[in-house]
GROMACS .gro file of N, CA and C in nm:
model
  363
    1UNK      N    1  -1.291   2.235   1.569
    1UNK     CA    2  -1.310   2.099   1.524
    1UNK      C    3  -1.448   2.081   1.462
    2UNK      N    4  -1.458   1.986   1.373
    2UNK     CA    5  -1.584   1.951   1.309
    2UNK      C    6  -1.608   1.803   1.332
    3UNK      N    7  -1.729   1.769   1.373
    3UNK     CA    8  -1.763   1.629   1.395
    3UNK      C    9  -1.881   1.591   1.306
    4UNK      N   10  -1.874   1.472   1.253
    4UNK     CA   11  -1.985   1.413   1.179
    4UNK      C   12  -2.028   1.289   1.255
    5UNK      N   13  -2.153   1.287   1.297
    5UNK     CA   14  -2.203   1.176   1.376
    5UNK      C   15  -2.316   1.107   1.301
    6UNK      N   16  -2.296   0.978   1.275
    6UNK     CA   17  -2.394   0.900   1.200
    6UNK      C   18  -2.486   0.824   1.295
    7UNK      N   19  -2.606   0.794   1.246
    7UNK     CA   20  -2.699   0.709   1.320
    7UNK      C   21  -2.781   0.629   1.220
    8UNK      N   22  -2.842   0.523   1.273
    8UNK     CA   23  -2.919   0.433   1.188
    8UNK      C   24  -2.839   0.308   1.159
    9UNK      N   25  -2.876   0.241   1.054
    9UNK     CA   26  -2.803   0.120   1.015
    9UNK      C   27  -2.839   0.001   1.101
   10UNK      N   28  -2.749  -0.096   1.104
   10UNK     CA   29  -2.773  -0.219   1.176
   10UNK      C   30  -2.808  -0.332   1.081
   11UNK      N   31  -2.882  -0.427   1.132
   11UNK     CA   32  -2.921  -0.546   1.054
   11UNK      C   33  -3.055  -0.521   0.986
   12UNK      N   34  -3.058  -0.543   0.856
   12UNK     CA   35  -3.178  -0.520   0.777
   12UNK      C   36  -3.205  -0.644   0.692
   13UNK      N   37  -3.331  -0.676   0.676
   13UNK     CA   38  -3.369  -0.789   0.592
   13UNK      C   39  -3.360  -0.750   0.444
   14UNK      N   40  -3.323  -0.843   0.359
   14UNK     CA   41  -3.324  -0.813   0.214
   14UNK      C   42  -3.460  -0.766   0.169
   15UNK      N   43  -3.459  -0.663   0.085
   15UNK     CA   44  -3.583  -0.607   0.034
   15UNK      C   45  -3.642  -0.497   0.120
   16UNK      N   46  -3.591  -0.483   0.240
   16UNK     CA   47  -3.644  -0.380   0.329
   16UNK      C   48  -3.569  -0.248   0.311
   17UNK      N   49  -3.613  -0.149   0.388
   17UNK     CA   50  -3.556  -0.015   0.378
   17UNK      C   51  -3.498   0.027   0.512
   18UNK      N   52  -3.406   0.122   0.507
   18UNK     CA   53  -3.354   0.182   0.627
   18UNK      C   54  -3.305   0.322   0.594
   19UNK      N   55  -3.289   0.403   0.698
   19UNK     CA   56  -3.244   0.540   0.680
   19UNK      C   57  -3.121   0.564   0.766
   20UNK      N   58  -3.019   0.620   0.704
   20UNK     CA   59  -2.901   0.666   0.775
   20UNK      C   60  -2.907   0.818   0.789
   21UNK      N   61  -2.867   0.866   0.905
   21UNK     CA   62  -2.866   1.009   0.929
   21UNK      C   63  -2.728   1.052   0.976
   22UNK      N   64  -2.695   1.177   0.945
   22UNK     CA   65  -2.566   1.232   0.986
   22UNK      C   66  -2.584   1.378   1.021
   23UNK      N   67  -2.527   1.415   1.133
   23UNK     CA   68  -2.530   1.554   1.177
   23UNK      C   69  -2.387   1.606   1.184
   24UNK      N   70  -2.365   1.721   1.125
   24UNK     CA   71  -2.235   1.788   1.134
   24UNK      C   72  -2.244   1.896   1.241
   25UNK      N   73  -2.143   1.899   1.327
   25UNK     CA   74  -2.143   1.999   1.435
   25UNK      C   75  -2.000   2.048   1.457
   26UNK      N   76  -1.991   2.158   1.533
   26UNK     CA   77  -1.861   2.213   1.564
   26UNK      C   78  -1.844   2.349   1.501
   27UNK      N   79  -1.719   2.381   1.471
   27UNK     CA   80  -1.684   2.511   1.416
   27UNK      C   81  -1.704   2.510   1.264
   28UNK      N   82  -1.823   2.548   1.221
   28UNK     CA   83  -1.860   2.539   1.080
   28UNK      C   84  -1.904   2.675   1.028
   29UNK      N   85  -1.839   2.721   0.922
   29UNK     CA   86  -1.883   2.844   0.855
   29UNK      C   87  -1.975   2.811   0.738
   30UNK      N   88  -1.936   2.707   0.666
   30UNK     CA   89  -2.016   2.669   0.550
   30UNK      C   90  -1.984   2.525   0.513
   31UNK      N   91  -2.088   2.454   0.469
   31UNK     CA   92  -2.070   2.318   0.418
   31UNK      C   93  -2.101   2.320   0.269
   32UNK      N   94  -2.006   2.274   0.190
   32UNK     CA   95  -2.027   2.269   0.045
   32UNK      C   96  -2.114   2.148   0.013
   33UNK      N   97  -2.059   2.030   0.018
   33UNK     CA   98  -2.140   1.911  -0.006
   33UNK      C   99  -2.139   1.820   0.116
   34UNK      N  100  -2.240   1.739   0.127
   34UNK     CA  101  -2.248   1.633   0.228
   34UNK      C  102  -2.284   1.504   0.156
   35UNK      N  103  -2.236   1.395   0.207
   35UNK     CA  104  -2.266   1.269   0.138
   35UNK      C  105  -2.232   1.146   0.217
   36UNK      N  106  -2.240   1.036   0.147
   36UNK     CA  107  -2.211   0.905   0.206
   36UNK      C  108  -2.125   0.825   0.109
   37UNK      N  109  -2.032   0.752   0.166
   37UNK     CA  110  -1.965   0.649   0.089
   37UNK      C  111  -1.971   0.520   0.168
   38UNK      N  112  -1.927   0.412   0.109
   38UNK     CA  113  -1.933   0.284   0.178
   38UNK      C  114  -1.814   0.198   0.140
   39UNK      N  115  -1.783   0.111   0.232
   39UNK     CA  116  -1.672   0.019   0.209
   39UNK      C  117  -1.712  -0.119   0.259
   40UNK      N  118  -1.717  -0.213   0.166
   40UNK     CA  119  -1.745  -0.352   0.201
   40UNK      C  120  -1.613  -0.422   0.232
   41UNK      N  121  -1.617  -0.530   0.306
   41UNK     CA  122  -1.495  -0.602   0.341
   41UNK      C  123  -1.415  -0.642   0.218
   42UNK      N  124  -1.288  -0.608   0.218
   42UNK     CA  125  -1.201  -0.645   0.108
   42UNK      C  126  -1.216  -0.563  -0.017
   43UNK      N  127  -1.299  -0.459  -0.010
   43UNK     CA  128  -1.322  -0.377  -0.128
   43UNK      C  129  -1.282  -0.232  -0.101
   44UNK      N  130  -1.266  -0.156  -0.208
   44UNK     CA  131  -1.231  -0.016  -0.193
   44UNK      C  132  -1.354   0.066  -0.155
   45UNK      N  133  -1.328   0.181  -0.097
   45UNK     CA  134  -1.437   0.272  -0.062
   45UNK      C  135  -1.498   0.330  -0.189
   46UNK      N  136  -1.631   0.338  -0.189
   46UNK     CA  137  -1.700   0.388  -0.308
   46UNK      C  138  -1.805   0.491  -0.271
   47UNK      N  139  -1.826   0.584  -0.360
   47UNK     CA  140  -1.929   0.684  -0.342
   47UNK      C  141  -2.067   0.618  -0.342
   48UNK      N  142  -2.150   0.656  -0.247
   48UNK     CA  143  -2.290   0.616  -0.247
   48UNK      C  144  -2.374   0.731  -0.304
   49UNK      N  145  -2.364   0.845  -0.240
   49UNK     CA  146  -2.441   0.961  -0.286
   49UNK      C  147  -2.382   1.087  -0.223
   50UNK      N  148  -2.407   1.198  -0.292
   50UNK     CA  149  -2.360   1.326  -0.245
   50UNK      C  150  -2.463   1.432  -0.281
   51UNK      N  151  -2.483   1.527  -0.191
   51UNK     CA  152  -2.575   1.636  -0.219
   51UNK      C  153  -2.502   1.767  -0.198
   52UNK      N  154  -2.510   1.855  -0.296
   52UNK     CA  155  -2.445   1.984  -0.290
   52UNK      C  156  -2.533   2.086  -0.219
   53UNK      N  157  -2.476   2.201  -0.188
   53UNK     CA  158  -2.553   2.299  -0.113
   53UNK      C  159  -2.669   2.357  -0.193
   54UNK      N  160  -2.664   2.339  -0.325
   54UNK     CA  161  -2.777   2.385  -0.407
   54UNK      C  162  -2.883   2.277  -0.426
   55UNK      N  163  -2.861   2.162  -0.363
   55UNK     CA  164  -2.958   2.054  -0.370
   55UNK      C  165  -2.933   1.953  -0.480
   56UNK      N  166  -2.841   1.981  -0.568
   56UNK     CA  167  -2.810   1.885  -0.673
   56UNK      C  168  -2.742   1.763  -0.611
   57UNK      N  169  -2.761   1.648  -0.677
   57UNK     CA  170  -2.714   1.522  -0.620
   57UNK      C  171  -2.633   1.441  -0.720
   58UNK      N  172  -2.551   1.357  -0.667
   58UNK     CA  173  -2.476   1.259  -0.745
   58UNK      C  174  -2.487   1.125  -0.674
   59UNK      N  175  -2.501   1.020  -0.753
   59UNK     CA  176  -2.509   0.886  -0.697
   59UNK      C  177  -2.405   0.797  -0.764
   60UNK      N  178  -2.357   0.700  -0.689
   60UNK     CA  179  -2.262   0.606  -0.743
   60UNK      C  180  -2.330   0.478  -0.787
   61UNK      N  181  -2.269   0.409  -0.884
   61UNK     CA  182  -2.307   0.273  -0.923
   61UNK      C  183  -2.457   0.252  -0.943
   62UNK      N  184  -2.525   0.347  -1.008
   62UNK     CA  185  -2.669   0.331  -1.038
   62UNK      C  186  -2.753   0.314  -0.911
   63UNK      N  187  -2.706   0.367  -0.800
   63UNK     CA  188  -2.779   0.353  -0.674
   63UNK      C  189  -2.901   0.443  -0.666
   64UNK      N  190  -2.912   0.540  -0.754
   64UNK     CA  191  -3.024   0.633  -0.747
   64UNK      C  192  -3.159   0.564  -0.765
   65UNK      N  193  -3.157   0.446  -0.822
   65UNK     CA  194  -3.283   0.373  -0.839
   65UNK      C  195  -3.339   0.326  -0.706
   66UNK      N  196  -3.254   0.309  -0.607
   66UNK     CA  197  -3.298   0.256  -0.478
   66UNK      C  198  -3.268   0.349  -0.361
   67UNK      N  199  -3.170   0.436  -0.377
   67UNK     CA  200  -3.128   0.522  -0.266
   67UNK      C  201  -3.165   0.668  -0.294
   68UNK      N  202  -3.197   0.739  -0.187
   68UNK     CA  203  -3.226   0.882  -0.199
   68UNK      C  204  -3.151   0.958  -0.090
   69UNK      N  205  -3.079   1.060  -0.131
   69UNK     CA  206  -3.008   1.143  -0.035
   69UNK      C  207  -3.082   1.275  -0.022
   70UNK      N  208  -3.087   1.326   0.102
   70UNK     CA  209  -3.151   1.454   0.126
   70UNK      C  210  -3.071   1.529   0.232
   71UNK      N  211  -3.091   1.659   0.234
   71UNK     CA  212  -3.008   1.743   0.320
   71UNK      C  213  -3.093   1.855   0.379
   72UNK      N  214  -3.065   1.887   0.503
   72UNK     CA  215  -3.126   2.000   0.571
   72UNK      C  216  -3.013   2.098   0.602
   73UNK      N  217  -3.002   2.202   0.523
   73UNK     CA  218  -2.891   2.296   0.540
   73UNK      C  219  -2.898   2.369   0.674
   74UNK      N  220  -3.017   2.398   0.719
   74UNK     CA  221  -3.033   2.471   0.844
   74UNK      C  222  -2.984   2.390   0.964
   75UNK      N  223  -2.997   2.258   0.954
   75UNK     CA  224  -2.958   2.171   1.065
   75UNK      C  225  -2.826   2.098   1.039
   76UNK      N  226  -2.765   2.124   0.924
   76UNK     CA  227  -2.638   2.057   0.889
   76UNK      C  228  -2.652   1.905   0.896
   77UNK      N  229  -2.762   1.855   0.843
   77UNK     CA  230  -2.785   1.712   0.845
   77UNK      C  231  -2.802   1.658   0.702
   78UNK      N  232  -2.768   1.533   0.689
   78UNK     CA  233  -2.789   1.463   0.563
   78UNK      C  234  -2.844   1.325   0.594
   79UNK      N  235  -2.943   1.286   0.517
   79UNK     CA  236  -3.005   1.155   0.534
   79UNK      C  237  -2.990   1.072   0.407
   80UNK      N  238  -2.979   0.944   0.426
   80UNK     CA  239  -2.973   0.852   0.313
   80UNK      C  240  -3.081   0.747   0.332
   81UNK      N  241  -3.181   0.750   0.247
   81UNK     CA  242  -3.287   0.651   0.251
   81UNK      C  243  -3.252   0.540   0.152
   82UNK      N  244  -3.244   0.419   0.204
   82UNK     CA  245  -3.205   0.305   0.122
   82UNK      C  246  -3.321   0.207   0.114
   83UNK      N  247  -3.369   0.184  -0.006
   83UNK     CA  248  -3.481   0.095  -0.030
   83UNK      C  249  -3.435  -0.032  -0.101
   84UNK      N  250  -3.519  -0.132  -0.093
   84UNK     CA  251  -3.494  -0.259  -0.163
   84UNK      C  252  -3.351  -0.307  -0.141
   85UNK      N  253  -3.314  -0.312  -0.016
   85UNK     CA  254  -3.175  -0.346   0.016
   85UNK      C  255  -3.140  -0.489  -0.024
   86UNK      N  256  -3.015  -0.504  -0.066
   86UNK     CA  257  -2.965  -0.633  -0.112
   86UNK      C  258  -2.845  -0.672  -0.024
   87UNK      N  259  -2.815  -0.800  -0.017
   87UNK     CA  260  -2.696  -0.840   0.062
   87UNK      C  261  -2.568  -0.769   0.017
   88UNK      N  262  -2.558  -0.738  -0.110
   88UNK     CA  263  -2.438  -0.669  -0.158
   88UNK      C  264  -2.430  -0.523  -0.115
   89UNK      N  265  -2.533  -0.474  -0.051
   89UNK     CA  266  -2.529  -0.340   0.009
   89UNK      C  267  -2.462  -0.342   0.146
   90UNK      N  268  -2.433  -0.458   0.196
   90UNK     CA  269  -2.366  -0.470   0.325
   90UNK      C  270  -2.230  -0.403   0.321
   91UNK      N  271  -2.210  -0.309   0.413
   91UNK     CA  272  -2.085  -0.232   0.415
   91UNK      C  273  -2.084  -0.141   0.536
   92UNK      N  274  -1.970  -0.079   0.559
   92UNK     CA  275  -1.962   0.032   0.653
   92UNK      C  276  -1.990   0.160   0.575
   93UNK      N  277  -2.090   0.233   0.618
   93UNK     CA  278  -2.130   0.357   0.551
   93UNK      C  279  -2.074   0.474   0.632
   94UNK      N  280  -2.010   0.565   0.563
   94UNK     CA  281  -1.951   0.680   0.630
   94UNK      C  282  -2.008   0.809   0.574
   95UNK      N  283  -2.036   0.899   0.665
   95UNK     CA  284  -2.081   1.033   0.628
   95UNK      C  285  -1.958   1.118   0.598
   96UNK      N  286  -1.966   1.196   0.493
   96UNK     CA  287  -1.855   1.285   0.457
   96UNK      C  288  -1.911   1.425   0.426
   97UNK      N  289  -1.826   1.523   0.444
   97UNK     CA  290  -1.868   1.660   0.416
   97UNK      C  291  -1.746   1.746   0.385
   98UNK      N  292  -1.767   1.841   0.296
   98UNK     CA  293  -1.662   1.939   0.265
   98UNK      C  294  -1.698   2.067   0.337
   99UNK      N  295  -1.615   2.102   0.436
   99UNK     CA  296  -1.651   2.205   0.532
   99UNK      C  297  -1.546   2.316   0.535
  100UNK      N  298  -1.597   2.438   0.548
  100UNK     CA  299  -1.507   2.551   0.574
  100UNK      C  300  -1.530   2.600   0.716
  101UNK      N  301  -1.424   2.610   0.790
  101UNK     CA  302  -1.432   2.662   0.925
  101UNK      C  303  -1.422   2.814   0.922
  102UNK      N  304  -1.471   2.882   1.025
  102UNK     CA  305  -1.476   3.029   1.022
  102UNK      C  306  -1.339   3.095   1.007
  103UNK      N  307  -1.235   3.032   1.058
  103UNK     CA  308  -1.105   3.098   1.062
  103UNK      C  309  -1.023   3.083   0.936
  104UNK      N  310  -1.081   3.023   0.835
  104UNK     CA  311  -1.005   2.998   0.712
  104UNK      C  312  -1.095   3.012   0.590
  105UNK      N  313  -1.032   3.032   0.476
  105UNK     CA  314  -1.105   3.035   0.350
  105UNK      C  315  -1.098   2.900   0.279
  106UNK      N  316  -1.028   2.807   0.340
  106UNK     CA  317  -1.009   2.676   0.278
  106UNK      C  318  -1.115   2.577   0.324
  107UNK      N  319  -1.146   2.483   0.236
  107UNK     CA  320  -1.239   2.376   0.268
  107UNK      C  321  -1.160   2.248   0.298
  108UNK      N  322  -1.214   2.169   0.387
  108UNK     CA  323  -1.152   2.043   0.425
  108UNK      C  324  -1.256   1.934   0.426
  109UNK      N  325  -1.216   1.815   0.383
  109UNK     CA  326  -1.305   1.699   0.382
  109UNK      C  327  -1.304   1.632   0.519
  110UNK      N  328  -1.421   1.617   0.578
  110UNK     CA  329  -1.434   1.548   0.707
  110UNK      C  330  -1.514   1.419   0.686
  111UNK      N  331  -1.489   1.326   0.776
  111UNK     CA  332  -1.555   1.195   0.767
  111UNK      C  333  -1.597   1.149   0.904
  112UNK      N  334  -1.713   1.090   0.913
  112UNK     CA  335  -1.758   1.030   1.038
  112UNK      C  336  -1.690   0.897   1.064
  113UNK      N  337  -1.724   0.838   1.177
  113UNK     CA  338  -1.659   0.712   1.215
  113UNK      C  339  -1.709   0.593   1.136
  114UNK      N  340  -1.822   0.608   1.076
  114UNK     CA  341  -1.878   0.499   0.997
  114UNK      C  342  -1.980   0.420   1.076
  115UNK      N  343  -2.074   0.361   1.002
  115UNK     CA  344  -2.180   0.285   1.065
  115UNK      C  345  -2.205   0.159   0.982
  116UNK      N  346  -2.221   0.048   1.050
  116UNK     CA  347  -2.238  -0.080   0.980
  116UNK      C  348  -2.382  -0.098   0.936
  117UNK      N  349  -2.397  -0.137   0.812
  117UNK     CA  350  -2.526  -0.182   0.760
  117UNK      C  351  -2.506  -0.324   0.709
  118UNK      N  352  -2.582  -0.415   0.764
  118UNK     CA  353  -2.574  -0.555   0.724
  118UNK      C  354  -2.710  -0.598   0.670
  119UNK      N  355  -2.711  -0.644   0.547
  119UNK     CA  356  -2.835  -0.689   0.484
  119UNK      C  357  -2.830  -0.841   0.477
  120UNK      N  358  -2.914  -0.903   0.557
  120UNK     CA  359  -2.909  -1.049   0.568
  120UNK      C  360  -3.042  -1.101   0.620
  121UNK      N  361  -3.083  -1.221   0.577
  121UNK     CA  362  -3.209  -1.278   0.628
  121UNK      C  363  -3.201  -1.303   0.777
   0.00000   0.00000   0.00000
């Protein structure tokens, strides 16, 4: 089994910053990419950011101006630093990863349980 456990989030004031962290653990041979997506109430899930094993990154919806994703391959962790937060950033943020387990050559997408980030005065 592979588990993704998120931490951070909570209630944040508009304009402030916060950091989300995610640790992948379990039966892991290799992680291709790690990232975050988010889902606001009544809306579809959207990509926030993704970091590949070579360090290259992708961001959704012009978020790179305010968000930064980073990864520690040795610790199987990914962090998302969110700056200048806005009320419209309020959502459930989920950690995702494309993982290969030792017993297979196939990769599978795993997702954490999600963590609430609420941006409000």
